[in-house]
Amino acid sequence: MEIQDLATISIEGCASILLLVFAYKVYRAKIDTAAESKCCKWLDLKVTTHNAGHNDDGPSLMNQV
């Protein structure tokens, strides 16, 4: 195995960890979004989303056993 192969594997591993951390942060985030679009006269699009985020105080599987 050459040093270039090790460098490639290291960069791919770091990128994978970065994606996992980003996904976890998005999962934990509390997000409220409201969007409205009037691109056409006949199309009136309104979107509202809500994500309460991860709740540490909620029920868990360990408490239900």
PDB file of C-alpha atoms in Angstrom:
ATOM      1  CA  MET A   1       0.000   0.000   0.000  1.00  0.00           C
ATOM      2  CA  GLU A   2       1.468   3.317  -1.055  1.00  0.00           C
ATOM      3  CA  ILE A   3       1.339   6.603   0.809  1.00  0.00           C
ATOM      4  CA  GLN A   4      -1.098   8.030  -1.757  1.00  0.00           C
ATOM      5  CA  ASP A   5      -3.542   5.213  -1.013  1.00  0.00           C
ATOM      6  CA  LEU A   6      -3.347   5.983   2.698  1.00  0.00           C
ATOM      7  CA  ALA A   7      -3.939   9.681   2.029  1.00  0.00           C
ATOM      8  CA  THR A   8      -6.999   8.888  -0.094  1.00  0.00           C
ATOM      9  CA  ILE A   9      -8.445   6.582   2.560  1.00  0.00           C
ATOM     10  CA  SER A  10      -7.812   9.211   5.255  1.00  0.00           C
ATOM     11  CA  ILE A  11      -9.570  11.949   3.275  1.00  0.00           C
ATOM     12  CA  GLU A  12     -12.536   9.685   2.537  1.00  0.00           C
ATOM     13  CA  GLY A  13     -12.769   8.742   6.210  1.00  0.00           C
ATOM     14  CA  CYS A  14     -12.694  12.384   7.309  1.00  0.00           C
ATOM     15  CA  ALA A  15     -15.403  13.274   4.789  1.00  0.00           C
ATOM     16  CA  SER A  16     -17.580  10.416   6.062  1.00  0.00           C
ATOM     17  CA  ILE A  17     -17.205  11.550   9.667  1.00  0.00           C
ATOM     18  CA  LEU A  18     -18.002  15.130   8.650  1.00  0.00           C
ATOM     19  CA  LEU A  19     -21.227  13.983   6.960  1.00  0.00           C
ATOM     20  CA  LEU A  20     -22.222  11.949  10.010  1.00  0.00           C
ATOM     21  CA  VAL A  21     -21.653  14.909  12.345  1.00  0.00           C
ATOM     22  CA  PHE A  22     -23.636  17.210  10.037  1.00  0.00           C
ATOM     23  CA  ALA A  23     -26.526  14.725   9.865  1.00  0.00           C
ATOM     24  CA  TYR A  24     -26.557  14.437  13.669  1.00  0.00           C
ATOM     25  CA  LYS A  25     -26.574  18.228  14.063  1.00  0.00           C
ATOM     26  CA  VAL A  26     -29.512  18.542  11.647  1.00  0.00           C
ATOM     27  CA  TYR A  27     -31.346  15.792  13.551  1.00  0.00           C
ATOM     28  CA  ARG A  28     -30.882  17.671  16.831  1.00  0.00           C
ATOM     29  CA  ALA A  29     -31.801  21.080  15.373  1.00  0.00           C
ATOM     30  CA  LYS A  30     -35.078  22.831  16.011  1.00  0.00           C
ATOM     31  CA  ILE A  31     -36.289  24.180  12.681  1.00  0.00           C
ATOM     32  CA  ASP A  32     -39.336  26.225  11.695  1.00  0.00           C
ATOM     33  CA  THR A  33     -39.762  27.067   8.033  1.00  0.00           C
ATOM     34  CA  ALA A  34     -42.439  28.949   6.124  1.00  0.00           C
ATOM     35  CA  ALA A  35     -42.263  29.451   2.373  1.00  0.00           C
ATOM     36  CA  GLU A  36     -44.620  30.926  -0.181  1.00  0.00           C
ATOM     37  CA  SER A  37     -44.348  30.893  -3.947  1.00  0.00           C
ATOM     38  CA  LYS A  38     -46.471  32.630  -6.568  1.00  0.00           C
ATOM     39  CA  CYS A  39     -44.610  31.775  -9.744  1.00  0.00           C
ATOM     40  CA  CYS A  40     -47.795  31.350 -11.824  1.00  0.00           C
ATOM     41  CA  LYS A  41     -51.257  32.859 -11.599  1.00  0.00           C
ATOM     42  CA  TRP A  42     -52.855  29.466 -11.116  1.00  0.00           C
ATOM     43  CA  LEU A  43     -50.210  28.069  -8.754  1.00  0.00           C
ATOM     44  CA  ASP A  44     -50.202  29.409  -5.210  1.00  0.00           C
ATOM     45  CA  LEU A  45     -47.835  27.289  -3.145  1.00  0.00           C
ATOM     46  CA  LYS A  46     -47.533  27.656   0.637  1.00  0.00           C
ATOM     47  CA  VAL A  47     -45.356  25.336   2.700  1.00  0.00           C
ATOM     48  CA  THR A  48     -44.948  25.346   6.473  1.00  0.00           C
ATOM     49  CA  THR A  49     -42.713  22.874   8.275  1.00  0.00           C
ATOM     50  CA  HIS A  50     -41.865  22.329  11.907  1.00  0.00           C
ATOM     51  CA  ASN A  51     -39.256  20.087  13.488  1.00  0.00           C
ATOM     52  CA  ALA A  52     -39.197  20.099  17.275  1.00  0.00           C
ATOM     53  CA  GLY A  53     -35.763  18.536  17.283  1.00  0.00           C
ATOM     54  CA  HIS A  54     -34.596  15.677  19.439  1.00  0.00           C
ATOM     55  CA  ASN A  55     -36.223  15.710  22.862  1.00  0.00           C
ATOM     56  CA  ASP A  56     -34.034  14.315  25.646  1.00  0.00           C
ATOM     57  CA  ASP A  57     -36.948  14.393  28.123  1.00  0.00           C
ATOM     58  CA  GLY A  58     -39.213  12.175  26.029  1.00  0.00           C
ATOM     59  CA  PRO A  59     -39.840   8.477  26.497  1.00  0.00           C
ATOM     60  CA  SER A  60     -37.061   6.075  25.664  1.00  0.00           C
ATOM     61  CA  LEU A  61     -36.961   2.348  25.143  1.00  0.00           C
ATOM     62  CA  MET A  62     -34.994   1.858  28.347  1.00  0.00           C
ATOM     63  CA  ASN A  63     -37.744   3.480  30.444  1.00  0.00           C
ATOM     64  CA  GLN A  64     -40.489   1.332  28.906  1.00  0.00           C
ATOM     65  CA  VAL A  65     -38.919  -2.024  29.763  1.00  0.00           C
TER      66      VAL A  65
END
